[in-house]
XYZ file of N, CA and C in Angstrom:
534
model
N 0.845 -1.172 0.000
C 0.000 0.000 0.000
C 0.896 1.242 0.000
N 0.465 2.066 -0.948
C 1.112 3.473 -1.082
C 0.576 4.269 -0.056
N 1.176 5.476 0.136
C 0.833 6.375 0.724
C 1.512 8.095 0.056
N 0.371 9.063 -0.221
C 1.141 9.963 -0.318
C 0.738 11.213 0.670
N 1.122 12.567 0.746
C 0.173 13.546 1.381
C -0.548 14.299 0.051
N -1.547 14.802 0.087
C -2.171 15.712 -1.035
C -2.835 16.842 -0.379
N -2.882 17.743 -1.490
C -3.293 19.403 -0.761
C -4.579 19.102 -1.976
N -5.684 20.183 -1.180
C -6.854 20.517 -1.858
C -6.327 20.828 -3.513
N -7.640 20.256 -4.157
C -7.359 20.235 -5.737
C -6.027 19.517 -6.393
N -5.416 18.602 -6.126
C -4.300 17.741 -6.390
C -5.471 16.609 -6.779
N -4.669 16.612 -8.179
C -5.369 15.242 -8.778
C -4.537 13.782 -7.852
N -5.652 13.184 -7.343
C -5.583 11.685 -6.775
C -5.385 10.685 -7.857
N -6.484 10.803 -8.643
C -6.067 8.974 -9.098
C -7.383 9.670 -10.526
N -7.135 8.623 -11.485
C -8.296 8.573 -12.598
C -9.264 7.810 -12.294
N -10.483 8.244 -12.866
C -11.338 6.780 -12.914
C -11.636 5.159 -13.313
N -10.566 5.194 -14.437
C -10.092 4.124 -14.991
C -9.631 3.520 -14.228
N -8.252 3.892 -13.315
C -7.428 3.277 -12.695
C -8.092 2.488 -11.473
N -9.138 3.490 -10.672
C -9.179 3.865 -9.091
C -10.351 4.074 -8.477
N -10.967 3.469 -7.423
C -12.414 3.752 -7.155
C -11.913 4.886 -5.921
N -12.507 5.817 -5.579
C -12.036 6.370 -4.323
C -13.138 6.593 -3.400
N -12.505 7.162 -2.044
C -13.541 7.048 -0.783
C -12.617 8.265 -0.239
N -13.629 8.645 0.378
C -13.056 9.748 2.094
C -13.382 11.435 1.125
N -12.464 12.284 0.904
C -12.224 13.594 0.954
C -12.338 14.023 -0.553
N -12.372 13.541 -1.418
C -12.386 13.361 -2.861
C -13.735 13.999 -3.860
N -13.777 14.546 -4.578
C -14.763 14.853 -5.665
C -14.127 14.528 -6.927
N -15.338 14.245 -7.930
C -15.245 13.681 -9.254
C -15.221 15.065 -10.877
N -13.897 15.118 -11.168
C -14.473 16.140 -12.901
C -13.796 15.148 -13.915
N -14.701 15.165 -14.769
C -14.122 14.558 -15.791
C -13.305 13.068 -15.744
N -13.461 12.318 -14.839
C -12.804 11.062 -15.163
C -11.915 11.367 -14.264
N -11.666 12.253 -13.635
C -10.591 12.629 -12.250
C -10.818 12.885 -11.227
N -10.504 12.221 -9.890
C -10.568 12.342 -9.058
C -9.995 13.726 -8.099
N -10.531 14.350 -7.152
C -9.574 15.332 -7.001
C -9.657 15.602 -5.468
N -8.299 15.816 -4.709
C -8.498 16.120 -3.608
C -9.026 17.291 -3.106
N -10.296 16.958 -2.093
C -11.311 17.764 -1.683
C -10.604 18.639 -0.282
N -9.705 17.839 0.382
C -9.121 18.335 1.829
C -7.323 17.950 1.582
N -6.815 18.801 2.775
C -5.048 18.459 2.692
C -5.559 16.997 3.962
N -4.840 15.972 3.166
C -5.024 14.343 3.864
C -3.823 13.598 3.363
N -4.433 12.590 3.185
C -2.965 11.221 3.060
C -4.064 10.499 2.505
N -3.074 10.211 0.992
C -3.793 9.238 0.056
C -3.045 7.860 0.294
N -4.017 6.915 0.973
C -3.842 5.695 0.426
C -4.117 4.879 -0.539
N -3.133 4.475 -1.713
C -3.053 3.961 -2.886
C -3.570 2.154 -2.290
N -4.429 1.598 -2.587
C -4.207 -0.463 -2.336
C -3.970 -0.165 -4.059
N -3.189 -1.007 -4.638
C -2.978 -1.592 -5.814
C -3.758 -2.952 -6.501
N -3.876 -3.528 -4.860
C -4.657 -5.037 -5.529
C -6.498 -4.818 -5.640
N -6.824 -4.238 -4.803
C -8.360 -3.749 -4.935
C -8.423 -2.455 -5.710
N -7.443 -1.428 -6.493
C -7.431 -0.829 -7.170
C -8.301 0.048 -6.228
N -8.610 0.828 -5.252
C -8.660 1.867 -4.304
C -8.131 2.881 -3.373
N -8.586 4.132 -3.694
C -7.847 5.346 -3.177
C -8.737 5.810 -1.966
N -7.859 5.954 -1.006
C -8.736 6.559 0.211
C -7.718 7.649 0.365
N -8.562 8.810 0.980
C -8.131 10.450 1.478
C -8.522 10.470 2.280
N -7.628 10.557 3.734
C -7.677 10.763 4.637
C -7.655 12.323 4.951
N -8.963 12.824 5.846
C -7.963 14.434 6.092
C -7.474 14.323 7.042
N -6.721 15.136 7.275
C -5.760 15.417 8.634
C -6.885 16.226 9.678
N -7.175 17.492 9.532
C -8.518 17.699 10.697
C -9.759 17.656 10.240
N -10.031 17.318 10.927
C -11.967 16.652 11.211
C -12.832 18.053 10.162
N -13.842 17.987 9.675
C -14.501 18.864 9.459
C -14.885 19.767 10.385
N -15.101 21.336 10.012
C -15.924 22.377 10.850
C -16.903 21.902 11.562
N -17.539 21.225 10.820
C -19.227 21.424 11.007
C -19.661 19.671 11.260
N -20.413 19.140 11.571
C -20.494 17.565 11.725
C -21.356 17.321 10.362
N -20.675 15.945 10.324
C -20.835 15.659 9.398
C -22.567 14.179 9.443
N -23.203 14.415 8.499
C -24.260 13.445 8.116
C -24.122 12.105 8.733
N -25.091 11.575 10.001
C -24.911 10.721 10.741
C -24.406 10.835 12.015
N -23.910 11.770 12.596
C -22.924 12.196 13.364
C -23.907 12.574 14.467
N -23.683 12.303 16.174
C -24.151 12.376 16.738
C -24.219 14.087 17.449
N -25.065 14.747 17.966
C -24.351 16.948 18.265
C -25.288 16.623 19.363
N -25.023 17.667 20.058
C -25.626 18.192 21.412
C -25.825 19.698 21.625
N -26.919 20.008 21.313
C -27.727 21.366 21.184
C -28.202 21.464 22.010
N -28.714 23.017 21.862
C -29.084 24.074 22.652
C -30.778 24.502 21.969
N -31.613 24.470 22.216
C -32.934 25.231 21.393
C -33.222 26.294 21.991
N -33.024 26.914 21.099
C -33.094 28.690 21.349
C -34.099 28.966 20.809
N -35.033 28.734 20.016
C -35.932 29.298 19.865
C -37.062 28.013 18.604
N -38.368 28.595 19.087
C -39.347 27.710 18.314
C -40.200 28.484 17.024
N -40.143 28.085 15.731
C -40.456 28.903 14.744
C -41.879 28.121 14.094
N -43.167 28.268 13.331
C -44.090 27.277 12.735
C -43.602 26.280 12.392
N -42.604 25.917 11.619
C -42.239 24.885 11.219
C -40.839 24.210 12.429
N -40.024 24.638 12.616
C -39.000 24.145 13.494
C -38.698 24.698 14.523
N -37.795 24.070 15.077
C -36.691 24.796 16.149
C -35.863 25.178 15.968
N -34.874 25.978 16.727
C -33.653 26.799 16.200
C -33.228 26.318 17.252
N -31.831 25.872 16.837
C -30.598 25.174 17.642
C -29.261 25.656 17.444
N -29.122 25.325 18.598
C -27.231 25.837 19.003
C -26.251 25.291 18.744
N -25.892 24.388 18.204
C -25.195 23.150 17.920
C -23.502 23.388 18.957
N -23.470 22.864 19.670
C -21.990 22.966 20.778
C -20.963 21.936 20.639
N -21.515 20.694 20.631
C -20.714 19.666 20.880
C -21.050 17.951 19.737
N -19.831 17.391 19.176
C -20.317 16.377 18.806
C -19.903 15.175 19.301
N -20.260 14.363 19.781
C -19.964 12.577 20.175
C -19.284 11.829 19.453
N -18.063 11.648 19.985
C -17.103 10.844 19.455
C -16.816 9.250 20.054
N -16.180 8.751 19.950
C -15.794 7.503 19.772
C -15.705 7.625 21.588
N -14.865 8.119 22.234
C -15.244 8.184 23.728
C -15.422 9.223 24.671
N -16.703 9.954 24.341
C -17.559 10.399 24.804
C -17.641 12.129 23.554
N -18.518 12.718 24.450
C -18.628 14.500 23.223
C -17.412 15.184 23.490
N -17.057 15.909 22.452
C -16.396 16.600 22.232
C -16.699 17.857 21.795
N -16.101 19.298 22.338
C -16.827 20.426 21.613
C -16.305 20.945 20.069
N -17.574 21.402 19.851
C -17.015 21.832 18.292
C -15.612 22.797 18.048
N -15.400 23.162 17.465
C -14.468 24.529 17.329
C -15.039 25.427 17.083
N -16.458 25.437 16.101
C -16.838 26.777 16.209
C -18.381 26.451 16.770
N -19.400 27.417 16.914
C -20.980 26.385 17.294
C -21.574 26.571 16.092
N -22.499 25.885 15.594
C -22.720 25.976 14.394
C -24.282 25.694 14.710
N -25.120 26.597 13.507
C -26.709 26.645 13.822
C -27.510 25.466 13.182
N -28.417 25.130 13.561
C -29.103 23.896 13.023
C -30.935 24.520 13.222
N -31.863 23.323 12.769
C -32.783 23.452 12.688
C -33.571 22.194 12.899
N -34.326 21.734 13.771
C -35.344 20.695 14.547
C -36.242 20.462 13.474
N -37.015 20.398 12.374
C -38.199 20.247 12.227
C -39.372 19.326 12.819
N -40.364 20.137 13.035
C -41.116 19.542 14.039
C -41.642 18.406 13.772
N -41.505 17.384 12.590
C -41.825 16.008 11.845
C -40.363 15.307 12.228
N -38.991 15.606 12.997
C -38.447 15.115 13.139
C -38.006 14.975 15.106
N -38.927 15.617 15.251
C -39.689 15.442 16.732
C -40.470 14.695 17.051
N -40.097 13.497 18.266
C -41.259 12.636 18.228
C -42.230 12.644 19.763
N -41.580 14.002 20.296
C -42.178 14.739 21.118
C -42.036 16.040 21.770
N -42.409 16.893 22.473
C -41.888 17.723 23.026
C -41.056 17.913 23.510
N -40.027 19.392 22.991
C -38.956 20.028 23.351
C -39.256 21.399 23.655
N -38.793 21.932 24.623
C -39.070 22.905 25.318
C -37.508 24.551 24.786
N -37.879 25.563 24.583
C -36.819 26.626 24.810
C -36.084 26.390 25.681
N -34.690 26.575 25.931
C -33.813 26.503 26.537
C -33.117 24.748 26.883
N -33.234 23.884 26.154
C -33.590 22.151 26.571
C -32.129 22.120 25.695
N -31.693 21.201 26.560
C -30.234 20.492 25.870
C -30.603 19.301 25.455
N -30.616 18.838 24.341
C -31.003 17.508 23.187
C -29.413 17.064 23.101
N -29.980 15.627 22.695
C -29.078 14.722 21.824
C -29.575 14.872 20.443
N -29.452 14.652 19.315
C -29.740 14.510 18.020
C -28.619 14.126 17.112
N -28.994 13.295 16.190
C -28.919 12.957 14.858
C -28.523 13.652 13.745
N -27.422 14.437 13.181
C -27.339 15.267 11.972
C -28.239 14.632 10.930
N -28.775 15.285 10.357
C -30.059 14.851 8.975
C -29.122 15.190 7.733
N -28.794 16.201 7.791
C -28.607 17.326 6.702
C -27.746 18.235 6.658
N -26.375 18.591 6.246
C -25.809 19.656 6.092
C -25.791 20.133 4.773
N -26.418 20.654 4.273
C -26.633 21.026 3.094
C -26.536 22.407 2.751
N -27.100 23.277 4.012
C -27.200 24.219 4.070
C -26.397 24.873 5.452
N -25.900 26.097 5.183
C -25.344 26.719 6.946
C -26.297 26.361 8.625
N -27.174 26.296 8.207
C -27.871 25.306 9.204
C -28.145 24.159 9.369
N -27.502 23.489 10.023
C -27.532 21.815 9.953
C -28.944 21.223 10.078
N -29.688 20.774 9.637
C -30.869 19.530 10.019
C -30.464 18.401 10.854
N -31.075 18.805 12.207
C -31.009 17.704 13.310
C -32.298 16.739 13.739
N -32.462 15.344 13.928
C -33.504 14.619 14.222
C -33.457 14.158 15.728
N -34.551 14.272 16.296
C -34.431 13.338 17.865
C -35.610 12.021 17.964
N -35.501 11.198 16.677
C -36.387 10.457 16.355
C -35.657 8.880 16.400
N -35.898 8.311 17.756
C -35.135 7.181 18.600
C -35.180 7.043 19.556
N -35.282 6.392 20.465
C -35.213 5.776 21.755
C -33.390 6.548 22.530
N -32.625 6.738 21.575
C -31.333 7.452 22.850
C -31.321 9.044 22.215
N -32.282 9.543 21.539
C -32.327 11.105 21.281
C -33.453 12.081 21.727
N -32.983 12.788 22.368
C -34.038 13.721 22.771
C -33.431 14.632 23.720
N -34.235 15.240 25.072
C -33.631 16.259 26.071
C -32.770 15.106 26.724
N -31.661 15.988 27.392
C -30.721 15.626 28.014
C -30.520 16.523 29.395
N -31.168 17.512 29.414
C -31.390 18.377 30.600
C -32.282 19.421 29.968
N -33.152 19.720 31.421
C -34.189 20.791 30.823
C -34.270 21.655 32.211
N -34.839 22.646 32.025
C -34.521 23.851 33.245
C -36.286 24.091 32.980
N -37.045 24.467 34.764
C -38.350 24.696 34.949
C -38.508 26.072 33.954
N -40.373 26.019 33.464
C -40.412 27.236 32.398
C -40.864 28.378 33.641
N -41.025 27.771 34.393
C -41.260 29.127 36.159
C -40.011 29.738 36.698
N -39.590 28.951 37.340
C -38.527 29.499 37.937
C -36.881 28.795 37.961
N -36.604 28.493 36.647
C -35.556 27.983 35.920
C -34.567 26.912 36.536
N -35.140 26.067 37.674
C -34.002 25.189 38.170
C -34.155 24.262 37.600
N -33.284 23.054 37.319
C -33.099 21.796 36.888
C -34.365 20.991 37.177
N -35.080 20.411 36.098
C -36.223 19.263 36.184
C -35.194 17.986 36.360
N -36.088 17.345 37.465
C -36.015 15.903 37.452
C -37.085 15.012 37.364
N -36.679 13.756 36.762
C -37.415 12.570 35.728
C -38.517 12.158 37.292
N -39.348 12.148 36.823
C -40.432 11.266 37.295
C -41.167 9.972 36.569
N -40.681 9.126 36.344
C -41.762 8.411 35.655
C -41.052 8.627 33.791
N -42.213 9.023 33.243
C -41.925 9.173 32.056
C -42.867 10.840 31.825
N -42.390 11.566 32.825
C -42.010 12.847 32.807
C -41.408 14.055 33.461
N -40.848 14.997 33.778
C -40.101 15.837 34.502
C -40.907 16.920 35.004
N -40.410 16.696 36.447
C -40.986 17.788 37.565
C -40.035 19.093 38.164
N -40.843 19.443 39.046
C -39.491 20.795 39.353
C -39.296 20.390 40.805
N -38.571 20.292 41.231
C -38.694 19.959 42.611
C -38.834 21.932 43.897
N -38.581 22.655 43.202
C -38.896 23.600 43.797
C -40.246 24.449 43.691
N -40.981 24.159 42.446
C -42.306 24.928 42.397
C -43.490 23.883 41.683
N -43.183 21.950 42.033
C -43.665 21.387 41.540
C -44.068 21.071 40.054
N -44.341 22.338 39.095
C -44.449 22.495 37.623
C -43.806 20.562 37.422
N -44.965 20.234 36.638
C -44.935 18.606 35.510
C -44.974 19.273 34.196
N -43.917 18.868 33.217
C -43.832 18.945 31.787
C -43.530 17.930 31.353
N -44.024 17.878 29.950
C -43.719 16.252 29.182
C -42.482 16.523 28.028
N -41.525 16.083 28.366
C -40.684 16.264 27.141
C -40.299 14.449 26.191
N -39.338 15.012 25.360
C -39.208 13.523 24.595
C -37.517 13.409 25.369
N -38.013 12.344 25.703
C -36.486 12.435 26.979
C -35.072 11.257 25.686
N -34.269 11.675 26.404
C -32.948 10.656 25.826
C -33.216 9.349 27.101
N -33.203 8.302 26.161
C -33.274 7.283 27.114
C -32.099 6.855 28.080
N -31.352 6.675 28.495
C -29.815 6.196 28.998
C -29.159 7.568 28.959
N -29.685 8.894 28.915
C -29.027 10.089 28.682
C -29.319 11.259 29.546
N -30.646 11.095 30.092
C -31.473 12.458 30.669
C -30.700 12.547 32.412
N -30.036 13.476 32.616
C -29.384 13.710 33.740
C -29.784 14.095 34.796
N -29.228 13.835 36.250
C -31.066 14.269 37.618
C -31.861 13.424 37.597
């Protein structure tokens, strides 16, 4: 197995030659490096992989984030995006990056100010599309809508322990903290 380093726009490999995976886009029958990475050449499976060296800005499609909902619009939520889940345990982003809930990708109530787990849907656009549609996605901490202290789980819903207030949210299963 080869190895080389490549900088953005450095032709990788042809199509004839080379199937490729990782960091790569396609013109004309050429492959081309999309990020500065490390091309691995296999010769016997005739495959090029591009490795990048740092992680993307923004998370990438599939990728687990941990938001903030700042605000509720007719169609969605507006989210904070802070942190994404890695291999052992979250990690924060480098920059926060904005996302959007739609309320068909809600499979229950989320409240203003509620820290979620979610699902990247979509980066397509500067606002990421996030889902909490699963059994381990949803709130992860939620603060009373009275007098803002930490709810704790009752059952299969959250109380305030200082001014009683019951709200129903869509909780993270193995996740909701308190």
């Amino acid at each position: 197995m080869r190895k080389i380093i490549v900088t953005p726009g450095e032709l990788v490999a042809y199509a004839e030659e080379f199937e490729t995976k990782g960091a790569v886009y396609a013109v004309d029958y050429r492959y081309i490096a999309a990020a500065l990475g490390v091309a691995a050449y296999d010769e016997k499976t005739h495959t090029a992989v591009v490795k990048p060296v740092r992680p993307p800005a923004i998370p990438q499609t599939g990728s687990v984030v941990y938001c903030q909902v700042t605000g509720e619009g007719r169609r969605a939520y507006q989210l904070r995006c802070f942190a994404v889940e890695e291999g052992r345990g979250p990690s924060e982003l480098k920059y926060i990056v904005s996302g959007v809930l739609p309320h068909f990708f809600s499979d229950g109530e989320v409240g203003i100010g509620d820290y979620i787990r979610g699902r990247v849907v979509s980066t397509r656009g500067p606002p990421i599309v996030v889902s909490i549609r699963g059994p381990t996605y949803g709130v992860v901490l939620s603060r009373c809508p009275r007098c803002g202290s930490v709810l704790r789980r009752r059952g299969s819903a959250l109380y305030c322990p200082n001014c009683g207030v019951e709200v129903k949210r869509k909780m993270a299963i193995g996740h909701y903290s308190t």
